[in-house]
Structures are given as C-alpha cells and as structure tokens.
Coordinates of C-alpha atoms in Angstrom, one line a residue:
Chain A
M27 CA 110.8 133.6 173.9
Q28 CA 108.5 130.7 173.8
F29 CA 110.0 129.7 170.4
I30 CA 113.4 129.6 171.9
S31 CA 112.5 127.6 174.9
S32 CA 110.6 125.0 172.9
L33 CA 113.6 124.8 170.5
L34 CA 115.9 124.3 173.5
K35 CA 113.6 121.5 174.6
M36 CA 114.1 119.8 171.3
L37 CA 117.9 120.0 171.4
P38 CA 118.6 116.9 173.5
D39 CA 116.5 114.8 171.1
A40 CA 118.2 116.3 168.1
A41 CA 121.6 115.7 169.7
A42 CA 120.8 112.0 170.5
Q43 CA 119.4 111.4 167.0
G44 CA 122.4 113.2 165.5
L45 CA 124.9 111.1 167.4
I46 CA 123.1 107.8 166.6
W47 CA 122.9 108.8 162.9
G48 CA 126.4 110.0 163.2
I49 CA 127.6 106.4 163.5
M50 CA 125.7 105.6 160.3
A51 CA 127.3 108.7 158.7
L52 CA 130.7 107.3 159.7
G53 CA 129.8 104.2 157.8
V54 CA 128.8 106.3 154.8
Y55 CA 132.1 108.2 155.2
I56 CA 134.0 104.9 154.7
T57 CA 132.3 104.1 151.4
Y58 CA 131.7 107.6 150.1
K59 CA 134.9 109.4 151.1
V60 CA 137.5 106.8 151.9
L61 CA 136.6 104.4 149.1
D62 CA 135.0 106.9 146.7
Y63 CA 132.1 104.5 146.3
S64 CA 128.5 105.9 146.1
D65 CA 126.9 103.1 148.1
L66 CA 123.1 103.2 148.3
T67 CA 122.9 99.9 150.3
V68 CA 122.5 101.9 153.5
D69 CA 118.8 102.6 153.1
G70 CA 118.3 98.9 153.4
S71 CA 121.1 97.9 155.7
I72 CA 120.1 100.3 158.5
V73 CA 116.7 98.6 158.7
T74 CA 118.4 95.2 158.5
G75 CA 120.5 96.1 161.5
G76 CA 117.4 97.3 163.4
A77 CA 115.3 94.3 162.4
V78 CA 117.9 91.7 163.4
F79 CA 118.4 93.6 166.7
A80 CA 114.7 93.7 167.4
L81 CA 114.1 90.1 166.5
L82 CA 116.9 88.8 168.6
V83 CA 116.0 90.9 171.6
L84 CA 112.4 89.9 171.4
N85 CA 113.6 86.3 171.5
G86 CA 115.6 86.8 174.7
V87 CA 119.1 87.5 173.3
P88 CA 121.1 89.9 175.4
I89 CA 121.3 93.5 174.1
A90 CA 125.0 93.4 173.5
V91 CA 124.9 90.2 171.5
A92 CA 122.0 91.5 169.5
M93 CA 124.0 94.6 168.7
V94 CA 127.0 92.6 167.5
A95 CA 124.6 90.7 165.3
S96 CA 123.2 93.9 163.8
F97 CA 126.7 94.9 162.9
I98 CA 127.2 91.6 161.2
A99 CA 123.8 91.8 159.4
G100 CA 124.8 95.2 158.0
S101 CA 128.2 93.8 157.0
I102 CA 126.5 91.0 155.0
A103 CA 124.4 93.5 153.2
G104 CA 127.6 95.4 152.3
L105 CA 129.2 92.2 151.2
L106 CA 126.3 91.5 148.8
T107 CA 126.7 94.9 147.2
A108 CA 130.5 94.4 147.0
L109 CA 130.1 91.0 145.3
L110 CA 127.6 92.4 142.8
H111 CA 130.2 95.0 141.9
T112 CA 133.5 93.2 142.1
R113 CA 132.5 89.7 140.9
L114 CA 129.6 90.5 138.5
G115 CA 130.8 93.9 137.2
I116 CA 127.7 95.8 138.1
P117 CA 128.4 99.6 138.5
P118 CA 128.7 100.9 142.1
I119 CA 125.4 102.8 142.3
L120 CA 123.4 100.1 140.7
S121 CA 124.9 97.4 142.9
G122 CA 123.8 99.3 146.0
I123 CA 120.3 100.0 144.6
L124 CA 119.8 96.3 143.8
T125 CA 120.9 95.2 147.3
Q126 CA 118.7 97.9 148.9
L127 CA 115.7 96.8 146.9
G128 CA 116.2 93.2 147.7
L129 CA 116.8 94.0 151.4
Y130 CA 113.3 95.5 151.7
S131 CA 111.8 92.0 151.2
I132 CA 114.4 90.4 153.4
N133 CA 113.8 93.0 156.2
L134 CA 110.1 92.2 156.0
R135 CA 110.9 88.5 156.3
I136 CA 113.1 89.1 159.3
M137 CA 110.5 91.2 161.0
G138 CA 107.5 89.2 159.9
K139 CA 105.5 92.4 159.7
S140 CA 106.2 96.0 158.9
L141 CA 106.8 97.1 162.5
L142 CA 108.5 95.5 165.5
A143 CA 108.2 97.2 168.9
V144 CA 111.0 96.8 171.5
S145 CA 109.8 98.5 174.6
V146 CA 112.2 100.1 177.0
D147 CA 109.8 98.9 179.8
K148 CA 110.6 95.3 179.1
F149 CA 114.2 95.4 177.9
P150 CA 117.3 97.1 179.3
L151 CA 117.8 99.2 176.2
L152 CA 120.9 101.5 176.0
V153 CA 119.1 104.5 174.6
S154 CA 115.6 105.7 174.5
T155 CA 113.5 108.8 173.8
R156 CA 112.3 108.4 177.4
N157 CA 115.7 109.5 178.6
Q158 CA 117.3 111.8 176.1
G159 CA 120.2 113.1 178.3
A160 CA 121.5 109.7 179.1
S161 CA 120.9 108.6 175.5
C162 CA 123.1 111.4 174.3
L163 CA 125.9 110.2 176.7
V164 CA 125.6 106.5 175.6
A165 CA 125.5 107.4 172.0
L166 CA 128.5 109.7 172.5
L167 CA 130.4 106.8 174.0
F168 CA 129.7 104.7 170.9
V169 CA 130.7 107.5 168.7
V170 CA 134.0 108.0 170.5
A171 CA 134.7 104.3 170.4
V172 CA 133.9 104.0 166.7
I173 CA 136.1 107.0 165.8
G174 CA 138.9 105.6 167.9
L175 CA 138.7 102.2 166.2
M176 CA 138.4 103.8 162.7
Y177 CA 141.4 106.0 163.5
W178 CA 143.5 103.0 164.4
F179 CA 142.3 100.8 161.6
F180 CA 142.9 103.3 158.8
G181 CA 146.4 103.7 160.0
T182 CA 147.2 100.0 159.6
E183 CA 148.6 98.4 156.5
L184 CA 145.2 97.0 155.6
G185 CA 143.4 100.3 156.3
C186 CA 145.9 102.2 154.3
S187 CA 145.3 99.9 151.3
I188 CA 141.6 100.7 151.5
R189 CA 142.4 104.4 151.5
A190 CA 144.8 104.0 148.6
T191 CA 142.1 102.1 146.6
G192 CA 139.8 105.1 147.0
A193 CA 142.5 107.6 146.3
N194 CA 143.9 105.8 143.2
A195 CA 142.8 102.3 142.3
N196 CA 145.2 102.1 139.4
M197 CA 148.2 102.9 141.5
S198 CA 146.9 100.5 144.2
R199 CA 147.0 97.6 141.8
A200 CA 150.4 98.6 140.6
Q201 CA 151.5 98.4 144.2
G202 CA 150.1 94.9 144.6
I203 CA 146.8 95.8 146.3
N204 CA 143.8 93.6 145.3
T205 CA 141.4 96.5 144.8
N206 CA 138.4 94.1 144.6
N207 CA 139.2 92.9 148.1
T208 CA 139.7 96.3 149.6
K209 CA 136.5 97.6 148.1
L210 CA 134.7 94.6 149.6
L211 CA 136.2 95.2 153.0
G212 CA 135.3 98.9 152.9
L213 CA 131.7 98.1 152.0
V214 CA 131.5 95.4 154.7
L215 CA 132.8 97.7 157.4
G216 CA 130.8 100.7 156.3
N217 CA 127.5 98.8 156.2
G218 CA 128.4 97.1 159.5
L219 CA 128.5 100.5 161.1
V220 CA 125.2 101.4 159.4
G221 CA 123.6 98.2 160.8
L222 CA 124.9 99.0 164.3
S223 CA 123.4 102.5 164.0
G224 CA 120.2 100.8 163.0
A225 CA 120.2 98.8 166.2
L226 CA 120.8 102.0 168.3
Y227 CA 118.1 103.9 166.5
T228 CA 115.6 101.0 167.0
Q229 CA 116.3 101.2 170.7
Y230 CA 116.0 105.0 170.7
L231 CA 112.6 104.9 169.0
G232 CA 111.5 101.7 170.7
S233 CA 110.6 100.1 167.4
V234 CA 111.8 99.4 163.9
T235 CA 109.7 99.9 160.8
V236 CA 110.5 98.6 157.4
N237 CA 110.5 102.2 156.0
M238 CA 112.9 103.5 158.6
G239 CA 115.7 103.6 156.2
R240 CA 114.1 105.6 153.4
G241 CA 116.4 108.5 152.6
A242 CA 119.0 107.3 155.1
I243 CA 121.8 107.7 152.5
V244 CA 120.8 111.4 152.1
I245 CA 121.1 112.0 155.9
G246 CA 124.5 110.2 155.9
L247 CA 125.7 112.3 153.0
A248 CA 124.3 115.4 154.6
A249 CA 126.4 114.7 157.7
V250 CA 129.6 114.0 155.7
I251 CA 129.2 117.0 153.5
I252 CA 128.1 119.5 156.2
G253 CA 131.1 118.3 158.3
E254 CA 133.4 118.8 155.3
V255 CA 132.0 122.2 154.2
L256 CA 132.1 123.6 157.7
F257 CA 135.3 122.0 159.1
G258 CA 137.2 120.8 156.0
K259 CA 139.7 123.6 156.1
L260 CA 140.1 123.5 159.8
F261 CA 140.7 119.8 160.4
S262 CA 143.4 117.8 158.7
N263 CA 143.7 115.1 161.4
F264 CA 141.7 112.0 160.5
A265 CA 140.1 111.6 163.9
L266 CA 138.9 115.3 163.7
K267 CA 137.6 114.7 160.2
L268 CA 135.5 111.8 161.6
A269 CA 134.3 113.9 164.5
S270 CA 133.2 116.6 162.0
V271 CA 131.1 114.0 160.3
V272 CA 129.2 113.3 163.5
I273 CA 129.0 117.1 164.2
G274 CA 127.5 117.3 160.7
A275 CA 124.9 114.7 161.7
I276 CA 124.0 116.6 164.9
L277 CA 123.7 119.9 163.0
Y278 CA 121.5 118.3 160.5
Y279 CA 119.1 117.2 163.2
V280 CA 119.3 120.6 164.9
V281 CA 118.3 122.2 161.6
I282 CA 115.4 119.7 161.2
A283 CA 114.2 120.5 164.7
L284 CA 114.5 124.2 163.9
V285 CA 112.4 124.1 160.7
I286 CA 109.8 121.9 162.4
Q287 CA 109.6 124.5 165.2
L288 CA 109.2 127.1 162.5
G289 CA 106.2 125.3 161.3
L290 CA 107.4 123.0 158.5
N291 CA 104.9 120.3 157.7
T292 CA 106.6 117.0 158.6
D293 CA 105.3 115.6 155.3
D294 CA 107.6 118.0 153.6
L295 CA 110.7 116.9 155.6
K296 CA 112.1 114.6 152.9
L297 CA 111.8 117.3 150.3
F298 CA 113.5 119.7 152.7
S299 CA 116.3 117.2 153.3
A300 CA 116.8 116.6 149.6
V301 CA 117.1 120.4 148.9
F302 CA 119.3 120.9 151.9
V303 CA 121.7 118.2 150.9
A304 CA 121.7 119.3 147.3
I305 CA 122.7 122.8 148.4
F306 CA 125.6 121.5 150.5
L307 CA 126.7 119.2 147.8
A308 CA 126.7 122.1 145.3
V309 CA 128.8 124.4 147.6
P310 CA 132.2 123.0 146.8
H311 CA 131.5 122.9 143.1
L312 CA 130.1 126.5 143.0
K313 CA 133.0 127.7 145.0
E314 CA 135.5 126.3 142.6
K315 CA 133.6 127.8 139.6
L316 CA 133.6 131.2 141.3
H317 CA 137.3 130.7 142.0
L318 CA 138.1 129.8 138.4
H319 CA 136.0 132.7 137.2
K320 CA 137.9 135.1 139.3
K321 CA 141.2 133.7 138.1
T322 CA 140.5 133.9 134.4
K323 CA 139.2 137.4 134.9
G324 CA 142.4 138.3 136.7
G325 CA 144.3 137.0 133.6
V326 CA 146.1 134.2 135.5
S327 CA 146.4 131.2 133.3
R328 CA 146.5 127.7 134.7
A329 CA 149.5 126.4 132.8
Chain B
M17 CA 164.6 87.6 132.8
L18 CA 161.6 88.5 130.7
D19 CA 160.5 86.2 127.9
I20 CA 157.6 87.3 125.8
Q21 CA 156.5 84.6 123.4
N22 CA 154.5 85.4 120.3
I23 CA 151.7 87.5 122.0
F24 CA 148.6 88.8 120.3
K25 CA 146.1 91.3 121.4
T26 CA 143.1 92.6 119.6
F27 CA 140.7 95.2 120.9
N28 CA 137.0 95.3 120.1
A29 CA 137.2 92.1 118.2
G30 CA 134.3 91.6 115.8
T31 CA 133.3 95.2 115.7
V32 CA 134.0 98.0 113.3
N33 CA 136.5 99.4 115.8
E34 CA 138.5 96.2 115.7
K35 CA 142.2 97.0 116.3
T36 CA 145.0 94.5 116.3
A37 CA 147.4 96.1 118.7
L38 CA 149.9 93.3 119.1
N39 CA 150.5 91.1 116.2
G40 CA 152.8 88.3 117.3
V41 CA 155.4 90.0 119.5
S42 CA 158.3 88.0 120.8
L43 CA 161.0 89.6 123.0
H44 CA 163.6 88.4 125.3
L45 CA 165.3 90.6 128.0
N46 CA 168.4 89.4 129.8
E47 CA 168.8 90.1 133.5
G48 CA 170.0 93.7 134.0
E49 CA 169.3 94.7 130.4
S50 CA 167.6 98.0 129.8
V51 CA 165.7 98.4 126.6
A52 CA 164.2 101.5 125.1
V53 CA 161.0 101.1 123.0
I54 CA 160.0 103.6 120.3
G55 CA 157.3 103.7 117.7
G56 CA 154.5 105.9 116.3
N57 CA 151.1 106.2 117.8
G58 CA 149.2 103.0 117.6
A59 CA 152.3 100.9 117.1
G60 CA 151.5 98.8 120.1
K61 CA 154.1 100.1 122.6
S62 CA 151.7 100.8 125.4
T63 CA 149.7 97.6 124.7
L64 CA 152.9 95.6 125.0
M65 CA 153.7 97.4 128.3
N66 CA 150.2 96.9 129.7
S67 CA 150.2 93.2 128.6
V68 CA 153.3 92.6 130.6
A69 CA 152.0 94.6 133.6
G70 CA 148.7 92.6 133.5
T71 CA 146.3 95.5 132.9
W72 CA 144.7 93.0 130.6
F73 CA 145.4 89.5 129.5
V74 CA 146.8 88.8 126.0
D75 CA 144.7 86.8 123.5
S76 CA 147.4 84.2 122.9
G77 CA 151.1 83.7 123.5
R78 CA 153.0 83.5 126.8
I79 CA 154.7 85.9 129.1
V80 CA 157.4 84.4 131.3
L81 CA 159.2 86.4 134.0
D82 CA 162.2 84.9 135.7
G83 CA 161.0 81.4 134.9
M84 CA 157.4 82.0 136.1
D85 CA 154.6 81.9 133.6
I86 CA 152.7 85.1 134.5
T87 CA 150.4 85.1 131.4
H88 CA 147.3 84.5 133.5
L89 CA 148.4 86.2 136.7
P90 CA 146.2 89.1 137.7
E91 CA 147.7 92.6 137.8
H92 CA 148.0 93.0 141.5
K93 CA 149.8 89.7 141.8
R94 CA 152.3 90.6 139.1
A95 CA 153.0 93.8 140.9
K96 CA 155.1 91.8 143.4
Y97 CA 157.7 91.4 140.6
I98 CA 157.0 94.5 138.4
G99 CA 157.6 98.2 139.2
R100 CA 155.7 100.7 137.0
V101 CA 155.8 104.4 136.2
F102 CA 153.1 105.8 134.0
Q103 CA 152.9 108.6 131.4
D104 CA 150.3 110.5 133.5
P105 CA 152.0 111.8 136.7
M106 CA 148.6 111.5 138.4
M107 CA 148.4 107.7 137.8
G108 CA 151.3 106.5 139.8
T109 CA 150.7 108.1 143.2
A110 CA 147.7 108.7 145.5
A111 CA 147.2 112.5 145.5
T112 CA 145.2 112.7 148.7
M113 CA 147.7 110.7 150.7
Q114 CA 151.0 111.9 152.2
I115 CA 154.4 111.3 150.5
E116 CA 155.4 108.9 153.3
E117 CA 152.1 107.1 153.1
N118 CA 152.6 106.5 149.4
L119 CA 156.1 105.2 150.0
A120 CA 154.9 103.0 152.8
L121 CA 152.3 101.5 150.5
A122 CA 155.0 100.8 147.9
L123 CA 157.3 99.3 150.5
R124 CA 154.6 96.6 151.1
R125 CA 154.3 95.7 147.5
G126 CA 154.1 91.9 147.2
Q127 CA 153.4 91.4 150.9
G128 CA 150.2 90.6 152.7
R129 CA 148.6 93.7 154.3
T130 CA 147.9 93.1 157.9
L131 CA 146.7 95.1 160.9
R132 CA 150.3 96.2 161.7
S133 CA 151.0 99.9 161.6
G134 CA 150.9 101.3 158.0
I135 CA 154.1 103.1 158.6
T136 CA 156.9 102.9 161.2
R137 CA 159.4 105.3 162.5
G138 CA 162.3 103.4 161.0
E139 CA 160.6 103.5 157.6
R140 CA 160.2 107.3 157.9
E141 CA 164.0 107.6 158.4
M142 CA 164.7 105.4 155.4
F143 CA 162.3 107.4 153.2
R144 CA 163.9 110.6 154.3
E145 CA 167.3 109.3 153.2
L146 CA 166.1 107.9 150.0
L147 CA 164.3 111.1 149.1
S148 CA 167.4 113.2 149.8
T149 CA 169.2 111.2 147.1
L150 CA 166.6 112.5 144.6
D151 CA 167.7 116.1 145.3
L152 CA 164.2 117.5 144.9
G153 CA 163.8 118.8 148.4
L154 CA 161.1 116.2 149.2
E155 CA 162.9 114.8 152.2
D156 CA 161.6 117.6 154.4
R157 CA 158.0 117.2 153.2
L158 CA 157.3 113.6 154.2
T159 CA 153.8 114.5 155.5
A160 CA 152.8 116.7 152.5
K161 CA 150.0 115.5 150.3
V162 CA 151.3 114.2 147.0
G163 CA 148.7 116.3 145.2
L164 CA 150.8 119.3 146.1
L165 CA 153.8 118.1 144.2
S166 CA 154.7 119.1 140.6
G167 CA 154.4 116.5 137.8
G168 CA 158.2 116.0 137.8
Q169 CA 158.3 115.5 141.5
R170 CA 155.4 113.0 141.3
Q171 CA 157.2 111.0 138.6
A172 CA 160.4 111.0 140.6
L173 CA 158.4 109.8 143.6
T174 CA 156.7 107.1 141.5
L175 CA 160.1 105.9 140.3
L176 CA 161.3 105.6 143.9
M177 CA 158.1 103.8 144.8
A178 CA 158.5 101.4 141.8
S179 CA 162.0 100.5 142.9
L180 CA 161.5 100.5 146.7
V181 CA 161.0 96.8 146.7
K182 CA 163.5 95.7 144.0
P183 CA 161.4 94.6 141.0
K184 CA 162.4 91.9 138.7
L185 CA 161.3 94.2 135.9
L186 CA 160.8 98.0 135.7
L187 CA 158.3 99.3 133.2
L188 CA 158.5 102.9 132.2
D189 CA 155.6 104.0 130.0
E190 CA 156.6 107.4 128.5
H191 CA 157.2 108.6 132.0
T192 CA 158.7 111.9 130.9
A193 CA 156.2 112.7 128.1
A194 CA 154.0 114.9 130.2
L195 CA 156.8 117.0 131.5
D196 CA 158.6 120.1 130.3
P197 CA 162.0 119.4 128.7
K198 CA 164.0 120.5 131.8
T199 CA 161.9 118.5 134.2
A200 CA 162.0 115.5 131.8
A201 CA 165.8 115.6 131.7
K202 CA 165.8 115.7 135.5
V203 CA 163.5 112.7 135.8
M204 CA 165.6 110.8 133.2
A205 CA 168.6 111.5 135.4
V206 CA 166.8 110.1 138.4
T207 CA 165.8 107.1 136.2
R208 CA 169.4 106.4 135.3
T209 CA 170.5 106.7 139.0
I210 CA 167.9 104.2 140.2
V211 CA 168.3 101.8 137.3
N212 CA 172.1 101.7 137.6
R213 CA 172.0 101.5 141.4
D214 CA 169.9 98.4 141.4
A215 CA 171.0 97.0 138.0
L216 CA 167.3 96.8 137.1
T217 CA 165.9 95.0 134.1
T218 CA 164.0 97.8 132.4
L219 CA 161.6 98.3 129.5
M220 CA 161.2 102.0 128.7
I221 CA 158.8 103.4 126.2
T222 CA 159.8 106.8 125.0
H223 CA 158.6 109.3 122.5
N224 CA 162.0 111.0 122.5
M225 CA 164.4 109.4 120.0
R226 CA 167.4 111.0 121.6
D227 CA 166.5 109.5 124.9
A228 CA 166.0 106.1 123.2
I229 CA 169.4 106.3 121.6
E230 CA 171.3 107.6 124.7
Y231 CA 169.5 105.4 127.2
G232 CA 169.9 101.7 127.7
D233 CA 171.7 98.8 126.1
R234 CA 169.2 98.1 123.4
L235 CA 166.6 99.8 121.3
I236 CA 163.4 98.4 119.9
M237 CA 161.2 100.0 117.4
M238 CA 157.6 98.9 117.0
Y239 CA 155.4 99.2 113.9
E240 CA 151.9 98.0 113.4
G241 CA 151.9 95.6 116.4
R242 CA 155.3 94.0 115.7
I243 CA 158.9 94.6 116.5
A244 CA 160.3 96.2 113.4
L245 CA 163.8 96.9 114.6
D246 CA 166.0 95.5 117.4
I247 CA 169.4 97.2 117.8
A248 CA 171.9 96.3 120.5
G249 CA 175.6 96.4 121.4
E250 CA 178.1 98.4 119.4
E251 CA 175.6 99.2 116.7
K252 CA 173.3 100.8 119.3
Q253 CA 176.1 102.9 120.7
K254 CA 177.0 104.4 117.4
L255 CA 173.4 105.0 116.4
T256 CA 172.2 108.5 115.3
V257 CA 168.7 109.7 114.7
E258 CA 169.3 109.7 110.9
D259 CA 170.5 106.1 111.1
L260 CA 167.4 105.1 113.0
L261 CA 165.0 106.7 110.5
A262 CA 166.8 105.0 107.6
K263 CA 166.8 101.7 109.3
F264 CA 163.2 102.0 110.1
G265 CA 162.4 102.8 106.5
Q266 CA 164.3 99.7 105.3
A267 CA 162.7 97.4 107.9
T268 CA 159.1 98.4 107.2
G269 CA 159.3 99.5 103.6
S270 CA 157.6 102.7 104.7
D271 CA 158.7 106.2 104.4
E272 CA 156.2 107.5 106.9
A273 CA 158.7 107.0 109.6
D274 CA 159.8 110.6 109.6
D275 CA 156.4 112.1 110.3
K276 CA 155.1 109.4 112.5
L277 CA 158.1 109.2 114.8
L278 CA 159.2 112.8 114.9
L279 CA 155.8 114.1 115.5
S280 CA 154.6 111.6 118.1

C-alpha cells in the first residue's frame, strides 16, 4: 500500500518530465523518423538551449524572449550538423557526434561554469518542480501547440518535401527537391525543438548543468519507439502519431519512477535506460523475424 | 531538343577498377522524338541516362537541353525539365507516403516549395481523373500508401508523376525490367499512352529487343561506351531481331552480340 501511494506521489513529476522531454522527443521524431537521419546533436543542443535560456534570464531578459532564443540556439546547433553532412560530406551519425562534442565546450563557454541556477523565487518561471501539477498543465499546452504546428507544417509543400526526402531521397531529387536543403531544414527544426525543451527543463529543475544532455538522444529515441511500438498500429493520423511520441516520453518517466521506487540505484539508471531502449528497438525486428519464420514454416513463399 | 556532345565518363579513375563507361557519346534528339536504347551489360546505357539526369556530372563534353547548357546543373534543378522512371519500382515513389501525396510532390516539380498546403481539393479531383485513365483501379485509393502497391502499379504511378508537369525530356531506365511479362506489357501500354498524349521527347533504355523495335521512332544500340548503331525512319520500321543482331555484328566487328544482348 505504501509502495503504491509513494508511486502515486511520483506520478505528477514523471508526467511533467515526460511532457517536457516529449517536446525534445518530437524534435528527435523529425530527424529520426521523418528525415531518417540518426542525429546525435541533441545531447549537446538540449544543454545549449538550457544554457542560453539561463544566461539570458539571469541577465534580465524576459522568459518568453529567452525561450525563443533557446529555440534559435538549438536550431543553430542543428544547422552546424547539417552543414557538416551536406556541405562537407561527413556521414550523418558522425556529423552529429562532432557537433555534440564541440557543443560541450561551447555550452561551458555560454554558462561560464558547469552549473547555472535559475531560481523560481527570483524569476517568473513557467514550470518548476515546486509546482508539479501546474507544470504539467503548462508543459501540456506547449506540447499541444508544438504538435499543432508540426501537423500544419508537415502538410505544407515545404513540409511534404522534407517528408519525401526521408522517405526516398532519390525520388525527391528526381522531383526537383534539393535534398540538402530539406535535410538542413529538418535538422534545424528538430534541434530547435530540442533547445526549447532544454529551456523548459532548465526551468523545471531550476538549473542547467553541462552534463544535463548526456544520453538525451536515448530518451528521445525511447519516447519515439515506445510510442510507435504501443500505438503504431492504432494511429495512422499524423497528429496522433506525434501524440504517441509524447505519451511514450511520459511512459518512459513513469517506468523510471517505478524502478526507482522498486529500489534501483540511481547510478544504474543510464544502464537501465540503455537496456530498456535496446529492447524496444529490437521488438519490431524480432517480430518481423518471427513472422518470416512462421511464413517459411507454413510453406508460403515471398515471390 | 536534347543535344549530347561528345561526353566522357570514367568511374574509379586511376584505380584497378577504372571503367570507362562513356567513351565519347554524341546524340541529338529532335522535339517529340522517342528513342529506344539497347545494349549489353556495361555498354553505358544507364551511365548515359544518369549523366543526362544529373545523377553525376560527366568528365567532359556538353549536354544541352532545349538550348540550355545543363552540363553543370545539379540533379534537382534538371528535374524541372526532365521526368524519370527507374528500373527499380521502389526508386521512383515514396513508399511511406500516400498516392495523392506522391502525385502532389510531382505536381510541384520545378516550383519553389512554400508554406502553402501540400495538396488541394482541386488537385485531388485532377489526380482521381488522371489515375482513372491508367485503368489500374488506383483512382479510388488516393490515400493508400504507395508501399501497398504492386511493382507494376508503382511504375505506372511513377510514369504519371514524371509526366504530371510536362517534361522537356522523359527518361525511362529499363522501367519494365523488374516486372513480369504481363505487367511489363501493361506498363508499356501506359507508357505509349502518356508519351503519345503529350508528344514527349523520350529516351528509353530497354532490355527487351522486341520493345525496342516496336517502340519509338528510332533505335540506338550502345557498345563499350559508344553508340554502335543508330537506326531511324523506314529502316527502323522494317527492322527484325535478326536484322538487328546482324547489324550489330557488322558495326562492332563482334559476334558476341547474340549472347550479350539476348541474355541481358
């Protein structure tokens, strides 16, 4: 009984974190699913977003302006990755790793030290661990707005050309799409959302640390893949697919809350996350294998 | 319409895998002319096609389309003027997108892509009508994902996409080679319909000698990176497979034509 009640107490926090990281996961969705680009920039760009936000707020810039700046900061990080890939021919994964590594130093430069505190007592922050219920609501509003904008954008000519690039770059070029530009735009938008999420997360925790983004991509992928494995068959509408990504992020944090409640050492959290995501990534593959196995056993050829 | 002037293309230059794929090809296509290209494996057919499409740039020579020098124009810019259908049915369409979305993408070929809606109601109606002319039952499946279609349906759809914005040049790269004979015949019929309807200037690679003889105004045979035979007009109309093989032997001084062409 006590276990359940303490778990319930952790739920608002898990939901708030899930919603905030959900925005980040929506950014990962753009690069990983829409563009089919394994972008590892996010581990750095989420901190860049938070660092820029904290620096500006500490210097008296209004919260809203600082959040726009964090979106732009994330976008620039994405732009760098895109340029490494499209102009210099560096493979996608490596281009992201290089940007991420370089961003570590840049983030330290922005912050001046490894931690910047932004206290909810001094600034009118939108979300905070101090008030988890209200934070959930605010984060939810952001999520709904982002999903709405993404739904609209990916239905436009420009958005469709980004989707086409991810679906078939060869065909896209044959249809006159400059796939270098569409990749660039996708990475810019995706990392912009990651930066924005970094600003929200910084407010929620009341600080940004230079190591905040370590393993962020894994959480983002976890959200995307949990959403897909659980709701992929159910949802075909694009907005619902995006919603399932955010639900995936929330579920991820609920599971984390659960295992911590069960007594998992927090030092082991990253290992747990990695194993957890590996399992979910493997599910579609194993399912297909099983399917094929059954088919060949049944004597049905795939002509 | 298309003027290819003495183009060369060598792959892996300076390595043991060096391969001269195009060895001084010149070719002129008049407006509305449709030309079939045949030749064995490695003769340079696909290299020629991809050089015109801009998949890569040629080492030397010039490619002029309708008076414009496109030799150094990148692939996506050439797409404004060139429609393409590929050998692999997977290559010409986006499998995870709907039929109507694929068509809408093709309808905007050569235009700037803006924040306007990616597809409009009026366009849907137009797509429905165009698809019904293909007689493949696709007009009622506008929102189906293209990945659900058969190879033949995908090739027919790609043909429609390639001609949706009338191209100055249509490139067909063995577009029936991956299909079973019955489907291939159907896709060839659709090809004829579309090419005749719009009087398209067409360059078609085929592995099928009969198709090459029956289709188009002119037949070109490639051999070792050059054009070995160029037959047009009345001579083309009377052509038989046997004639073709004999001519090929004369032109190249080689008797490997039979195996190479018939098997490929």
